[in-house]
Short mmCIF file of C-alpha atoms and ligand atoms in Angstrom, two decimals:
data_model
loop_
_atom_site.label_atom_id
_atom_site.label_comp_id
_atom_site.label_asym_id
_atom_site.label_seq_id
_atom_site.Cartn_x
_atom_site.Cartn_y
_atom_site.Cartn_z
CA MET C 646 3.06 19.59 -62.04
CA THR C 647 4.17 19.40 -58.53
CA THR C 648 6.47 22.57 -57.72
CA ALA C 649 9.08 23.28 -54.94
CA THR C 650 7.67 26.86 -54.89
CA THR C 651 6.27 26.09 -51.08
CA PRO C 652 9.43 24.61 -49.58
CA ALA C 653 11.85 27.23 -50.52
CA ALA C 654 9.62 29.66 -49.37
CA THR C 655 9.20 28.81 -45.80
CA TRP C 656 12.95 28.05 -45.51
CA ARG C 657 14.57 30.56 -43.27
CA HIS C 658 18.19 29.49 -42.34
CA ARG C 659 21.25 31.10 -43.87
CA HIS C 660 23.61 28.63 -42.56
CA LEU C 661 23.33 24.93 -41.58
CA ILE C 662 25.96 24.00 -38.82
CA ASP C 663 23.69 21.57 -36.93
CA VAL C 664 20.33 20.14 -37.06
CA ASP C 665 19.70 21.56 -33.41
CA VAL C 666 18.38 24.79 -35.01
CA LEU C 667 15.78 22.69 -36.93
CA THR C 668 12.01 22.47 -35.97
CA TRP C 669 10.14 19.30 -36.99
CA PRO C 670 8.14 21.14 -40.04
CA GLU C 671 11.62 21.82 -40.73
CA PHE C 672 13.10 18.46 -40.73
CA GLU C 673 10.11 17.36 -42.70
CA LEU C 674 10.51 20.12 -45.24
CA ILE C 675 14.07 18.79 -46.20
CA MET C 676 12.77 15.36 -46.17
CA ARG C 677 10.21 16.32 -48.61
CA VAL C 678 12.73 18.13 -51.13
CA SER C 679 15.29 15.28 -50.56
CA GLU C 680 12.33 12.97 -51.86
CA GLU C 681 11.80 15.21 -54.90
CA MET C 682 15.86 15.23 -55.45
CA LYS C 683 15.88 11.51 -55.32
CA GLY C 684 13.18 11.62 -58.17
CA ILE C 685 15.84 13.45 -60.15
CA LEU C 686 18.72 11.22 -59.45
CA ALA C 687 16.56 8.10 -61.01
CA ARG C 688 16.00 10.30 -64.24
CA PRO C 689 18.48 8.94 -67.09
CA ILE C 690 19.89 12.65 -67.07
CA ARG C 691 20.18 13.36 -63.28
CA LYS C 692 20.97 17.27 -63.56
CA VAL C 693 18.57 20.09 -63.16
CA PRO C 694 19.74 23.79 -63.86
CA ALA C 695 18.34 25.10 -60.34
CA LEU C 696 21.80 26.48 -58.98
CA ASN C 697 23.56 27.24 -62.55
CA GLY C 698 25.97 29.88 -62.25
CA ARG C 699 25.96 29.63 -58.45
CA ARG C 700 29.31 28.95 -56.82
CA VAL C 701 29.59 25.80 -54.17
CA THR C 702 33.29 25.72 -52.67
CA THR C 703 34.32 22.78 -50.48
CA LEU C 704 36.67 23.23 -47.74
CA PHE C 705 37.86 20.19 -46.15
CA TYR C 706 40.48 20.34 -43.28
CA GLU C 707 39.77 16.28 -42.40
CA ALA C 708 39.81 13.35 -44.33
CA SER C 709 37.10 12.35 -46.50
CA THR C 710 35.67 10.34 -49.07
CA ARG C 711 31.96 10.10 -49.12
CA THR C 712 30.93 13.30 -47.46
CA ARG C 713 33.18 15.35 -49.88
CA VAL C 714 32.18 13.20 -53.12
CA SER C 715 28.68 13.41 -51.95
CA PHE C 716 28.56 17.04 -51.85
CA GLU C 717 30.16 17.84 -54.97
CA ALA C 718 28.04 15.45 -56.81
CA ALA C 719 25.16 17.11 -55.45
CA ALA C 720 26.18 20.54 -56.39
CA ARG C 721 26.99 19.11 -59.71
CA ASN C 722 23.71 17.40 -60.41
CA LEU C 723 22.36 21.15 -59.39
CA SER C 724 24.45 22.66 -61.96
CA ALA C 725 26.58 24.75 -59.73
CA ASP C 726 30.08 25.71 -60.16
CA VAL C 727 32.15 23.56 -57.83
CA VAL C 728 35.51 24.42 -56.34
CA SER C 729 37.33 21.91 -54.13
CA VAL C 730 39.84 23.08 -51.95
CA SER C 731 42.25 20.19 -50.23
CA THR C 732 44.00 21.62 -47.32
CA ALA C 733 46.96 19.42 -47.75
CA THR C 734 47.90 21.21 -51.20
CA SER C 735 46.43 24.89 -50.22
CA SER C 736 48.21 27.50 -48.27
CA VAL C 737 46.87 26.29 -45.21
CA THR C 738 50.03 24.35 -45.11
CA LYS C 739 51.96 27.71 -45.08
CA GLY C 740 49.88 28.85 -41.94
CA GLU C 741 47.30 30.39 -43.18
CA SER C 742 44.48 30.72 -41.09
CA LEU C 743 40.60 29.55 -41.20
CA VAL C 744 39.63 33.36 -41.24
CA ASP C 745 42.15 34.37 -44.04
CA THR C 746 41.02 31.16 -45.91
CA VAL C 747 37.41 31.76 -45.76
CA ARG C 748 37.76 35.66 -47.08
CA THR C 749 40.14 34.38 -49.84
CA LEU C 750 37.79 31.71 -51.09
CA GLU C 751 34.73 34.47 -50.94
CA ALA C 752 37.01 36.63 -52.64
CA LEU C 753 37.39 34.13 -55.26
CA GLY C 754 33.59 33.74 -55.50
CA ALA C 755 32.38 31.16 -53.00
CA GLU C 756 28.91 31.62 -52.26
CA ILE C 757 28.05 28.38 -50.74
CA LEU C 758 30.86 26.85 -48.22
CA VAL C 759 30.64 23.56 -47.52
CA MET C 760 33.33 22.88 -44.67
CA ARG C 761 34.86 20.21 -42.44
CA HIS C 762 37.29 20.96 -39.64
CA ALA C 763 38.96 19.15 -36.65
CA VAL C 764 38.08 21.65 -34.29
CA SER C 765 34.40 21.90 -33.06
CA GLY C 766 32.61 25.19 -33.70
CA ALA C 767 34.83 26.10 -36.43
CA PRO C 768 32.00 26.48 -39.00
CA TYR C 769 30.42 29.02 -36.42
CA LEU C 770 33.70 31.37 -36.86
CA ALA C 771 33.50 30.69 -40.57
CA ALA C 772 29.63 31.93 -40.66
CA GLU C 773 30.59 35.10 -38.81
CA ILE C 774 32.89 36.35 -41.51
CA PHE C 775 31.37 34.66 -44.32
CA SER C 776 28.79 36.48 -46.37
CA GLY C 777 27.46 33.50 -48.25
CA HIS C 778 26.16 30.21 -46.65
CA VAL C 779 28.15 27.74 -44.52
CA LEU C 780 27.09 24.25 -44.73
CA ASN C 781 28.93 21.90 -42.24
CA GLY C 782 30.43 18.68 -43.41
CA GLY C 783 31.51 17.46 -40.01
CA ASP C 784 33.16 19.62 -36.88
CA GLY C 785 35.35 17.94 -34.27
CA TRP C 786 33.19 15.84 -31.98
CA HIS C 787 30.47 18.50 -32.36
CA ALA C 788 27.83 18.04 -35.51
CA HIS C 789 27.48 16.35 -38.84
CA PRO C 790 23.92 17.57 -39.61
CA THR C 791 23.98 16.20 -43.36
CA GLN C 792 24.90 12.93 -41.95
CA ALA C 793 22.13 13.01 -39.37
CA LEU C 794 19.67 14.30 -41.98
CA LEU C 795 20.52 11.41 -44.46
CA ASP C 796 19.96 8.66 -41.74
CA LEU C 797 16.94 10.12 -41.11
CA TYR C 798 16.03 9.76 -44.60
CA THR C 799 16.74 6.29 -44.73
CA MET C 800 15.34 5.38 -41.53
CA ARG C 801 12.21 6.85 -42.82
CA GLU C 802 12.37 5.19 -46.60
CA LYS C 803 13.18 1.83 -45.02
CA LEU C 804 10.56 1.97 -41.67
CA GLY C 805 7.84 4.26 -42.92
CA HIS C 806 7.74 7.73 -42.10
CA ASP C 807 6.55 7.98 -38.35
CA LEU C 808 9.55 7.22 -36.42
CA ARG C 809 7.78 7.55 -32.77
CA GLY C 810 8.76 4.49 -30.87
CA LYS C 811 10.94 3.06 -33.15
CA LYS C 812 13.82 1.66 -31.33
CA VAL C 813 17.09 2.76 -32.72
CA ALA C 814 20.25 1.58 -31.24
CA ILE C 815 23.63 3.61 -31.87
CA VAL C 816 26.62 1.44 -31.08
CA GLY C 817 30.09 2.24 -30.65
CA ASP C 818 32.51 5.48 -29.84
CA ILE C 819 29.41 8.16 -28.97
CA LEU C 820 32.05 9.74 -27.06
CA HIS C 821 33.77 11.39 -30.06
CA SER C 822 31.16 11.07 -32.89
CA ARG C 823 29.48 14.07 -34.25
CA VAL C 824 27.53 11.57 -36.30
CA ALA C 825 25.98 10.39 -33.01
CA ARG C 826 25.50 14.22 -31.63
CA SER C 827 23.51 15.20 -34.68
CA ASN C 828 21.50 11.93 -34.80
CA ILE C 829 20.77 12.58 -31.00
CA TRP C 830 18.64 15.57 -32.04
CA SER C 831 17.12 14.44 -34.90
CA LEU C 832 15.94 11.17 -33.85
CA THR C 833 14.49 12.41 -30.66
CA ALA C 834 12.78 15.22 -32.77
CA ALA C 835 11.36 12.43 -34.56
CA GLY C 836 10.18 10.88 -31.32
CA ALA C 837 12.46 7.63 -31.69
CA ASP C 838 13.35 5.50 -28.55
CA LEU C 839 16.94 6.09 -28.58
CA TRP C 840 19.55 3.84 -27.21
CA LEU C 841 23.18 5.02 -26.74
CA CYS C 842 25.71 1.76 -26.47
CA GLY C 843 29.42 1.51 -26.00
CA PRO C 844 32.24 1.15 -23.32
CA ALA C 845 31.50 3.51 -20.49
CA THR C 846 34.73 5.70 -21.12
CA LEU C 847 33.16 6.50 -24.58
CA LEU C 848 29.97 7.19 -23.34
CA ARG C 849 31.18 9.83 -20.92
CA GLY C 850 28.81 12.77 -20.32
CA MET C 851 25.57 10.87 -21.97
CA ASP C 852 24.18 9.98 -18.65
CA ARG C 853 23.68 13.51 -17.76
CA TRP C 854 22.28 14.31 -21.10
CA ALA C 855 19.77 11.48 -20.74
CA VAL C 856 18.68 12.54 -17.34
CA ALA C 857 18.10 15.91 -18.46
CA TRP C 858 16.36 15.19 -21.39
CA SER C 859 13.88 12.36 -20.02
CA GLY C 860 12.39 15.10 -17.69
CA GLY C 861 10.39 15.53 -20.74
CA ALA C 862 12.36 18.03 -22.56
CA ILE C 863 12.81 15.33 -25.45
CA PRO C 864 11.10 17.09 -28.47
CA GLY C 865 9.32 14.03 -29.82
CA HIS C 866 8.86 12.59 -26.51
CA GLY C 867 11.12 9.38 -27.12
CA ARG C 868 12.77 7.91 -24.70
CA PHE C 869 16.80 8.38 -24.28
CA ASN C 870 18.80 5.03 -22.64
CA VAL C 871 22.53 5.04 -22.10
CA THR C 872 23.81 1.33 -21.65
CA SER C 873 27.18 -0.70 -21.82
CA ASP C 874 24.74 -3.68 -22.41
CA VAL C 875 24.95 -4.26 -26.14
CA ASN C 876 22.54 -7.11 -26.03
CA ALA C 877 19.82 -4.99 -24.11
CA ALA C 878 20.65 -2.17 -26.82
CA VAL C 879 19.91 -4.28 -29.90
CA LYS C 880 17.22 -6.70 -28.48
CA ASP C 881 13.99 -5.55 -30.58
CA ALA C 882 15.77 -2.68 -32.16
CA ASP C 883 14.13 -1.57 -35.67
CA VAL C 884 17.38 0.24 -36.22
CA VAL C 885 21.11 -0.69 -35.33
CA MET C 886 23.62 2.12 -36.40
CA GLY C 887 27.40 1.06 -35.80
CA LEU C 888 30.11 3.78 -35.16
CA ARG C 889 33.78 3.73 -35.80
CA ILE C 890 36.21 3.76 -33.23
CA GLN C 891 37.80 7.25 -33.59
CA ARG C 892 41.24 6.50 -32.56
CA GLU C 893 42.51 9.75 -34.42
CA ARG C 894 40.48 11.82 -31.52
CA MET C 895 41.47 9.72 -28.44
CA GLN C 896 43.91 10.55 -25.68
CA GLY C 897 44.35 6.83 -24.99
CA GLY C 898 43.69 4.80 -22.43
CA LEU C 899 40.02 4.81 -23.11
CA LEU C 900 39.77 1.42 -24.79
CA PRO C 901 41.64 -1.97 -23.66
CA SER C 902 42.00 -3.05 -27.36
CA LEU C 903 40.19 -2.94 -30.21
CA ARG C 904 40.22 -7.20 -30.16
CA GLU C 905 38.43 -6.74 -26.70
CA TYR C 906 36.06 -4.14 -28.14
CA ALA C 907 35.20 -6.01 -31.18
CA ALA C 908 34.30 -9.10 -28.82
CA ARG C 909 32.37 -7.06 -26.39
CA PHE C 910 30.50 -4.55 -28.83
CA GLY C 911 30.86 -5.62 -32.21
CA LEU C 912 27.74 -5.88 -34.41
CA THR C 913 27.87 -9.66 -34.97
CA ALA C 914 25.19 -11.77 -36.97
CA GLU C 915 24.26 -13.12 -33.67
CA ARG C 916 23.79 -9.77 -32.14
CA VAL C 917 21.98 -8.48 -35.34
CA ALA C 918 19.77 -11.65 -34.74
CA LEU C 919 18.10 -10.07 -31.58
CA THR C 920 16.91 -7.13 -33.19
CA LYS C 921 13.26 -7.27 -35.03
CA PRO C 922 12.32 -8.79 -37.81
CA GLY C 923 12.89 -6.38 -40.80
CA ALA C 924 15.32 -4.26 -38.62
CA ILE C 925 17.95 -2.37 -40.58
CA VAL C 926 21.57 -2.21 -39.89
CA MET C 927 23.47 1.26 -40.52
CA HIS C 928 26.88 2.73 -40.52
CA PRO C 929 28.17 6.32 -41.47
CA GLY C 930 31.20 4.84 -42.95
CA PRO C 931 34.28 4.48 -43.24
CA MET C 932 33.98 0.92 -41.15
CA ASN C 933 36.41 -0.89 -39.75
CA GLU C 934 35.18 -4.16 -40.39
CA GLY C 935 35.99 -6.89 -38.03
CA VAL C 936 36.11 -4.33 -35.20
CA GLU C 937 32.69 -2.36 -34.91
CA ILE C 938 30.98 -4.29 -37.60
CA ALA C 939 31.48 -7.84 -38.91
CA PRO C 940 31.95 -8.09 -42.59
CA ASP C 941 28.97 -10.32 -43.28
CA VAL C 942 26.82 -7.96 -41.42
CA ALA C 943 27.89 -5.35 -43.44
CA VAL C 944 27.07 -6.63 -46.61
CA SER C 945 23.87 -8.79 -45.40
CA GLY C 946 20.21 -8.15 -46.55
CA ARG C 947 19.91 -5.68 -43.46
CA SER C 948 22.53 -3.43 -44.09
CA VAL C 949 21.29 -0.39 -45.73
CA ILE C 950 24.76 1.27 -45.47
CA LEU C 951 24.91 1.87 -49.21
CA ASP C 952 21.44 3.17 -49.44
CA GLN C 953 22.61 5.83 -47.01
CA VAL C 954 25.54 6.80 -49.09
CA ALA C 955 23.20 7.19 -52.25
CA ASN C 956 20.65 8.75 -50.34
CA GLY C 957 23.18 11.25 -48.92
CA VAL C 958 23.53 12.77 -52.53
CA ALA C 959 19.73 13.37 -52.63
CA VAL C 960 19.80 15.39 -49.10
CA ARG C 961 22.97 17.41 -49.83
CA MET C 962 21.05 18.23 -53.19
CA ALA C 963 18.17 19.41 -50.95
CA LEU C 964 20.18 21.50 -48.54
CA LEU C 965 22.35 23.24 -51.09
CA TYR C 966 19.16 23.90 -53.22
CA LEU C 967 17.30 25.25 -49.95
CA LEU C 968 20.02 27.30 -48.60
CA ALA C 969 21.08 28.79 -52.12
CA GLY C 970 17.19 29.66 -52.81
CA GLY C 971 15.95 30.50 -49.17
CA HIS C 972 16.47 33.77 -49.26
CA GLU C 973 15.17 35.05 -52.36
CA ALA C 974 13.07 32.16 -53.35
CA THR C 975 14.11 32.53 -56.83
CA HIS C 976 15.69 29.25 -58.90
CA VAL C 977 12.81 27.39 -57.61
CA GLU C 978 10.90 26.83 -60.89
CA THR C 979 13.88 25.43 -62.59
CA VAL C 980 14.13 22.64 -60.31
CA ARG C 981 11.42 20.87 -62.56
C1 LIG O 2306 32.00 10.10 -40.25
C2 LIG O 2306 32.49 11.36 -39.89
O1 LIG O 2306 33.71 11.93 -40.70
O2 LIG O 2306 32.28 12.03 -39.15
N1 LIG O 2306 31.83 9.77 -41.56
C3 LIG O 2306 30.95 10.31 -42.31
O3 LIG O 2306 31.24 11.51 -42.50
N2 LIG O 2306 30.41 9.68 -43.15
C4 LIG O 2306 32.37 9.22 -39.03
C5 LIG O 2306 33.63 8.79 -39.01
O4 LIG O 2306 34.83 9.33 -39.34
O5 LIG O 2306 33.85 7.54 -38.33
#
């Protein structure tokens, strides 16, 4: 019988707010546990008692479909009690602060708090006052660790576990994207050859990051390129990831028009044809089809977008499990 005892015994993080705190062996640990969880999802009955009696609370201050539903499905698959707070109908609308809301949820029994917030860094504040575990479901422009981890899992599943030297092009609104920021950490740690591409106004600051990192500081020694030439970015790529234009985070003036963006940067079948044979197309969703990605590309044989969604449940099960069991290393034997 395989057992998950070893992974849980070596997990050392109380919270997960970004992937920047993870060492490469910890990334691999999460990938291994996610694979076990994926095995559970393939069973006729997908529920295991690992988090029986534990309370997972989701607190989302920003819109979400897949991330929240995915976390809740993951928690239920592990038999946790799930409480879902929608800020639109909670006392947040009466002016309650994040600190008061978190304290209240803790008094109501929250043990793992999965939160999404429009302000970068908000989960760090929550982690300071919350005695349980904080799992970041996306904060402002800053980080989206579970998305980066499910992206990593999906790339390894489709391209093989060793991503060193694989060319990954991320195309779109890099500036406002927490998905891109977390992916930069995990993919450079994996040793991938990373290309960030978009209009110059949506790449601001990235060139300095690239210069700083290409001085040998890149964890896995992948290369790091920043360009507005989409054909150069996607040429011979193993992975092309489209990102949504996040108009809700823009002050204005950063893009001439969505039509022009689509024409210059949209992932069309012609552009995807420049990639390597067997390359995959990814997108974290929600997609604006016809803007950053053409509808036929989104549903083509290259697209692994729905695999990303499905893998998200397994990866979030792994993280909930590791966070819940990491301290005491109990509950472990009940996974199987
Ligand atoms: C992303 C997010 O919310 O950061 N979506 C997601 O979680 N899958 C990307 C986006 O909103 O464009």
